C-alpha cells in the first residue's frame, strides 16, 4: 500500500488539515496566553517602575495593579480557554489602547515595531472572538 499523496494530506478534509484545525486554536492560545501571563508576572518584580511607566502615557499610577492583574487573568484565561470570547474583546481593546498611548513615537523604529506587535495581537484576539477557543478548552461553548 502506498503512502497518501501530499495533496490528500493538505486538502480540506485530509488528515493533516483536520489535525491542524483541531490543534491550531490551542497552540495560538498557548502562544498569546503565555505572552500575557509572563508579561503580567514579570511586572510583579517592579510594580513601582511599571507604575512610573504608566504615568508616561498619561494614566494614573494606581492603574499599575489592575493592569498587572488584567494581564495575568487574560493569560490564564487564554491558556485554559475559559470565557474566551469576552476575554478576547477585552484583550483586543487593551492592546490597541496600549499601542496608541505608549508606542506612538513613529520616528523610533522600535516603537513602531511595538505598535505593530500590539495591533497584531489585537487581530489575534479578534480571531479568538470570532472563532472561539477551539476543541481543547475548559469552556466547551467557546468553540
Coordinates of N, CA and C in Angstrom, one line a residue:
X1 N 0.9 -1.2 0.0 CA 0.0 0.0 0.0 C 0.9 1.2 0.0
X2 N 0.6 2.2 -0.9 CA 1.4 3.4 -1.0 C 1.0 4.4 0.0
X3 N 1.9 5.3 0.3 CA 1.6 6.4 1.3 C 0.6 7.4 0.6
X4 N -0.2 8.0 1.5 CA -1.1 9.0 0.9 C -0.4 10.1 0.2
X5 N -1.0 10.6 -0.8 CA -0.4 11.7 -1.6 C -0.4 13.0 -0.8
X6 N 0.5 13.9 -1.1 CA 0.6 15.2 -0.4 C -0.7 16.0 -0.6
X7 N -1.3 15.9 -1.7 CA -2.5 16.7 -2.0 C -3.6 16.2 -1.0
X8 N -3.7 14.9 -0.8 CA -4.7 14.3 0.1 C -4.5 14.8 1.5
X9 N -3.2 14.9 2.0 CA -2.9 15.4 3.3 C -3.3 16.8 3.5
X10 N -3.1 17.6 2.5 CA -3.4 19.1 2.6 C -4.8 19.5 2.2
X11 N -5.5 18.7 1.6 CA -6.9 19.1 1.2 C -7.8 19.3 2.4
X12 N -8.8 20.0 2.3 CA -9.7 20.4 3.4 C -10.1 19.3 4.3
X13 N -10.4 18.1 3.7 CA -10.9 17.0 4.5 C -9.8 16.0 4.8
X14 N -8.5 16.4 4.4 CA -7.4 15.5 4.7 C -7.0 15.4 6.2
X15 N -6.3 14.4 6.5 CA -6.0 14.1 7.9 C -5.1 15.3 8.5
X16 N -4.1 15.7 7.8 CA -3.3 16.8 8.3 C -4.0 18.1 8.5
X17 N -4.9 18.4 7.6 CA -5.7 19.6 7.8 C -6.6 19.5 8.9
X18 N -7.2 18.4 9.2 CA -8.1 18.1 10.3 C -7.3 18.3 11.6
X19 N -6.1 17.8 11.7 CA -5.3 17.9 12.9 C -4.9 19.3 13.1
X20 N -4.5 20.0 12.0 CA -4.1 21.4 12.2 C -5.3 22.3 12.7
X21 N -6.4 22.1 12.1 CA -7.6 22.8 12.5 C -8.0 22.5 14.0
X22 N -7.7 21.3 14.4 CA -8.0 20.9 15.8 C -7.1 21.5 16.8
X23 N -5.8 21.5 16.5 CA -4.8 22.0 17.4 C -4.4 23.5 17.3
X24 N -4.6 24.1 16.2 CA -4.2 25.5 15.9 C -4.8 26.4 17.0
X25 N -6.0 26.4 17.3 CA -6.5 27.3 18.4 C -5.8 27.1 19.7
X26 N -5.5 25.9 20.1 CA -4.8 25.6 21.3 C -3.4 26.2 21.3
X27 N -2.7 26.0 20.2 CA -1.4 26.5 20.1 C -1.4 28.0 20.1
X28 N -2.3 28.6 19.4 CA -2.4 30.1 19.4 C -2.7 30.6 20.8
X29 N -3.6 29.9 21.5 CA -3.9 30.3 22.9 C -2.7 30.2 23.8
X30 N -1.9 29.2 23.6 CA -0.7 29.0 24.4 C 0.3 30.1 24.1
X31 N 0.5 30.4 22.9 CA 1.5 31.5 22.5 C 1.1 32.8 23.1
X32 N -0.2 33.2 22.9 CA -0.6 34.5 23.3 C -0.9 34.6 24.8
X33 N -1.5 33.5 25.3 CA -1.7 33.4 26.7 C -0.4 33.4 27.5
X34 N 0.5 32.6 27.1 CA 1.8 32.6 27.7 C 2.5 34.0 27.7
X35 N 2.4 34.7 26.6 CA 3.0 36.0 26.5 C 2.3 36.9 27.5
X36 N 1.0 36.9 27.7 CA 0.3 37.8 28.6 C 0.6 37.4 30.1
X37 N 0.6 36.1 30.3 CA 0.9 35.6 31.7 C 2.4 36.0 32.1
X38 N 3.3 35.8 31.2 CA 4.7 36.2 31.5 C 4.9 37.7 31.7
X39 N 4.2 38.5 30.9 CA 4.3 39.9 31.0 C 3.7 40.4 32.3
X40 N 2.5 39.9 32.7 CA 1.9 40.3 34.0 C 2.8 39.9 35.1
X41 N 3.3 38.6 35.1 CA 4.1 38.1 36.2 C 5.4 38.9 36.3
X42 N 6.0 39.2 35.1 CA 7.2 40.0 35.1 C 7.1 41.4 35.7
X43 N 5.9 42.0 35.6 CA 5.7 43.3 36.1 C 5.6 43.3 37.6
X44 N 5.4 42.1 38.2 CA 5.3 42.0 39.7 C 6.7 42.2 40.3
X45 N 7.7 42.0 39.5 CA 9.1 42.2 40.0 C 9.4 43.7 40.3
X46 N 8.7 44.6 39.6 CA 9.0 46.0 39.7 C 7.7 46.8 39.5
X47 N 6.7 46.7 40.4 CA 5.4 47.4 40.3 C 5.6 48.9 40.3
X48 N 6.5 49.4 41.1 CA 6.7 50.8 41.2 C 7.3 51.4 39.8
X49 N 8.2 50.6 39.2 CA 8.7 51.0 37.9 C 7.7 51.0 36.9
X50 N 6.8 50.0 36.9 CA 5.7 49.9 35.9 C 4.7 51.0 36.1
X51 N 4.5 51.3 37.4 CA 3.6 52.5 37.7 C 4.1 53.8 37.1
X52 N 5.4 53.9 37.2 CA 6.1 55.1 36.6 C 5.9 55.1 35.1
X53 N 6.0 53.9 34.5 CA 5.9 53.8 33.0 C 4.5 54.2 32.6
X54 N 3.5 53.7 33.4 CA 2.1 54.0 33.1 C 1.8 55.6 33.0
X55 N 2.5 56.3 34.0 CA 2.2 57.7 34.0 C 2.8 58.4 32.8
X56 N 3.8 57.8 32.1 CA 4.3 58.4 30.9 C 3.3 58.5 29.8
X57 N 2.3 57.6 29.8 CA 1.2 57.6 28.8 C 0.0 58.5 29.2
X58 N 0.2 59.1 30.4 CA -0.9 60.0 30.8 C -1.9 59.3 31.7
X59 N -1.7 58.1 32.1 CA -2.6 57.4 33.0 C -2.1 57.5 34.5
X60 N -3.0 57.4 35.4 CA -2.5 57.5 36.8 C -1.8 56.2 37.2
X61 N -0.8 56.3 38.1 CA 0.0 55.2 38.6 C -0.8 54.1 39.3
X62 N -1.9 54.5 39.9 CA -2.7 53.4 40.6 C -3.2 52.4 39.7
X63 N -3.2 52.6 38.4 CA -3.7 51.6 37.4 C -2.7 50.5 37.2
X64 N -1.5 50.6 37.8 CA -0.5 49.5 37.7 C -1.0 48.1 38.1
X65 N -1.6 48.1 39.3 CA -2.1 46.8 39.8 C -3.2 46.2 39.0
X66 N -4.2 47.0 38.6 CA -5.3 46.5 37.8 C -4.7 46.0 36.4
X67 N -3.7 46.7 35.9 CA -3.2 46.3 34.6 C -2.4 44.9 34.7
X68 N -1.7 44.8 35.8 CA -1.0 43.6 36.1 C -1.9 42.4 36.2
X69 N -2.9 42.6 37.1 CA -3.9 41.6 37.3 C -4.7 41.2 36.0
X70 N -5.0 42.2 35.2 CA -5.6 42.0 33.9 C -4.8 41.1 33.0
X71 N -3.5 41.4 32.9 CA -2.6 40.7 32.0 C -2.5 39.2 32.5
X72 N -2.4 39.0 33.8 CA -2.3 37.6 34.4 C -3.6 36.9 34.1
X73 N -4.8 37.5 34.4 CA -6.0 36.8 34.1 C -6.3 36.5 32.7
X74 N -5.9 37.5 31.8 CA -6.1 37.2 30.4 C -5.2 36.1 29.9
X75 N -4.0 36.0 30.4 CA -3.1 34.9 30.1 C -3.6 33.6 30.5
X76 N -4.1 33.6 31.8 CA -4.6 32.3 32.3 C -5.9 31.9 31.6
X77 N -6.8 32.8 31.3 CA -8.0 32.5 30.6 C -7.7 31.9 29.2
X78 N -6.7 32.5 28.5 CA -6.4 32.0 27.2 C -5.8 30.6 27.3
X79 N -4.9 30.4 28.3 CA -4.3 29.1 28.4 C -5.3 28.0 28.6
X80 N -6.3 28.2 29.4 CA -7.3 27.2 29.7 C -8.5 27.3 28.8
X81 N -8.7 28.4 28.1 CA -9.9 28.5 27.2 C -11.2 28.8 28.0
X82 N -11.1 29.7 29.0 CA -12.3 30.0 29.8 C -12.8 31.4 29.5
X83 N -14.1 31.5 29.1 CA -14.7 32.8 28.8 C -13.9 33.5 27.8
X84 N -13.5 32.8 26.8 CA -12.5 33.3 25.8 C -13.0 34.5 24.9
X85 N -14.3 34.4 24.5 CA -14.8 35.4 23.6 C -14.8 36.8 24.3
X86 N -15.3 36.8 25.5 CA -15.3 38.0 26.3 C -13.9 38.5 26.6
X87 N -13.0 37.6 27.0 CA -11.6 38.0 27.3 C -11.0 38.5 26.0
X88 N -11.3 37.9 24.9 CA -10.7 38.3 23.6 C -11.0 39.7 23.3
X89 N -12.3 40.1 23.5 CA -12.6 41.5 23.2 C -11.9 42.5 24.1
X90 N -11.8 42.1 25.4 CA -11.1 43.0 26.3 C -9.6 43.0 26.0
X91 N -9.1 41.9 25.6 CA -7.6 41.9 25.3 C -7.3 42.7 24.0
X92 N -8.2 42.6 23.0 CA -8.0 43.4 21.8 C -8.0 44.9 22.1
X93 N -9.0 45.3 23.0 CA -9.1 46.7 23.3 C -7.8 47.1 24.1
X94 N -7.4 46.3 25.0 CA -6.2 46.6 25.8 C -5.0 46.8 24.9
X95 N -4.8 45.9 23.9 CA -3.7 46.0 23.0 C -3.7 47.3 22.2
X96 N -4.9 47.7 21.7 CA -5.0 48.9 20.9 C -4.7 50.1 21.8
X97 N -5.3 50.2 22.9 CA -5.1 51.3 23.8 C -3.7 51.4 24.2
X98 N -3.0 50.4 24.6 CA -1.6 50.5 25.0 C -0.7 50.8 23.8
X99 N -1.1 50.4 22.6 CA -0.3 50.7 21.4 C -0.4 52.2 21.2
X100 N -1.6 52.8 21.2 CA -1.8 54.2 21.0 C -1.1 55.1 22.0
X101 N -1.3 54.7 23.3 CA -0.7 55.5 24.4 C 0.8 55.4 24.6
X102 N 1.3 54.2 24.3 CA 2.7 54.0 24.7 C 3.7 53.7 23.5
X103 N 3.2 53.5 22.4 CA 4.1 53.2 21.2 C 3.7 54.2 20.0
X104 N 3.7 55.4 20.3 CA 3.2 56.4 19.3 C 4.3 57.3 18.7
X105 N 5.6 56.9 19.1 CA 6.7 57.7 18.5 C 7.1 57.0 17.2
X106 N 6.5 57.5 16.1 CA 6.7 56.9 14.8 C 8.1 57.1 14.2
X107 N 8.9 58.0 14.8 CA 10.3 58.1 14.3 C 11.2 57.1 14.9
X108 N 10.8 56.4 16.0 CA 11.6 55.4 16.6 C 11.1 54.0 16.1
X109 N 12.0 53.3 15.4 CA 11.7 52.1 14.8 C 11.2 51.0 15.8
X110 N 11.9 51.0 17.0 CA 11.5 50.0 18.0 C 10.0 50.3 18.4
X111 N 9.7 51.5 18.6 CA 8.3 51.9 19.0 C 7.3 51.5 17.9
X112 N 7.7 51.7 16.6 CA 6.8 51.3 15.5 C 6.6 49.8 15.5
X113 N 7.7 49.0 15.8 CA 7.5 47.6 15.8 C 6.6 47.2 17.0
X114 N 6.8 47.8 18.1 CA 5.9 47.5 19.3 C 4.4 47.9 19.0
X115 N 4.2 49.0 18.3 CA 2.8 49.4 17.9 C 2.2 48.3 17.0
X116 N 3.0 47.9 16.0 CA 2.5 46.8 15.1 C 2.3 45.5 15.8
X117 N 3.2 45.2 16.7 CA 3.0 43.9 17.5 C 1.7 44.0 18.3
X118 N 1.4 45.1 18.9 CA 0.2 45.2 19.7 C -1.0 45.1 18.8
X119 N -1.0 45.7 17.6 CA -2.1 45.6 16.6 C -2.2 44.2 16.1
X120 N -1.1 43.5 16.0 CA -1.1 42.1 15.5 C -1.8 41.2 16.6
X121 N -1.4 41.4 17.8 CA -2.0 40.6 18.9 C -3.5 41.0 19.0
X122 N -3.9 42.2 18.8 CA -5.3 42.6 18.8 C -6.0 41.9 17.7
X123 N -5.4 41.7 16.6 CA -6.0 40.9 15.5 C -6.2 39.5 15.9
X124 N -5.2 38.9 16.6 CA -5.4 37.5 17.0 C -6.5 37.4 18.0
X125 N -6.6 38.4 18.9 CA -7.8 38.4 19.9 C -9.1 38.4 19.1
X126 N -9.2 39.2 18.1 CA -10.4 39.3 17.3 C -10.7 38.0 16.6
X127 N -9.7 37.2 16.2 CA -9.9 35.9 15.6 C -10.5 35.0 16.7
X128 N -9.9 35.1 17.9 CA -10.5 34.3 19.0 C -11.9 34.6 19.3
X129 N -12.2 35.9 19.2 CA -13.6 36.3 19.4 C -14.5 35.7 18.4
X130 N -14.1 35.8 17.1 CA -14.9 35.3 16.0 C -15.0 33.8 16.0
X131 N -14.0 33.1 16.3 CA -14.0 31.6 16.1 C -14.0 30.8 17.4
X132 N -13.8 31.4 18.5 CA -13.9 30.7 19.8 C -12.5 30.1 20.2
X133 N -12.5 29.3 21.2 CA -11.3 28.8 21.8 C -10.8 27.5 21.2
X134 N -11.7 26.8 20.4 CA -11.3 25.6 19.8 C -11.7 24.4 20.6
X135 N -11.3 23.2 20.2 CA -11.7 21.9 20.8 C -11.2 21.7 22.2
X136 N -9.9 22.1 22.5 CA -9.3 21.9 23.7 C -9.4 23.1 24.6
X137 N -10.5 23.3 25.2 CA -10.8 24.4 26.1 C -11.7 24.1 27.2
X138 N -11.5 24.7 28.3 CA -12.3 24.5 29.5 C -13.8 24.8 29.2
X139 N -14.0 25.9 28.6 CA -15.3 26.4 28.2 C -15.7 25.7 26.9
X140 N -16.4 24.7 26.9 CA -16.8 23.9 25.7 C -17.7 24.7 24.8
X141 N -18.4 25.7 25.3 CA -19.3 26.6 24.5 C -18.5 27.6 23.8
X142 N -17.2 27.7 24.0 CA -16.3 28.7 23.4 C -16.0 28.4 22.0
X143 N -16.1 27.2 21.6 CA -15.7 26.8 20.2 C -16.7 27.2 19.2

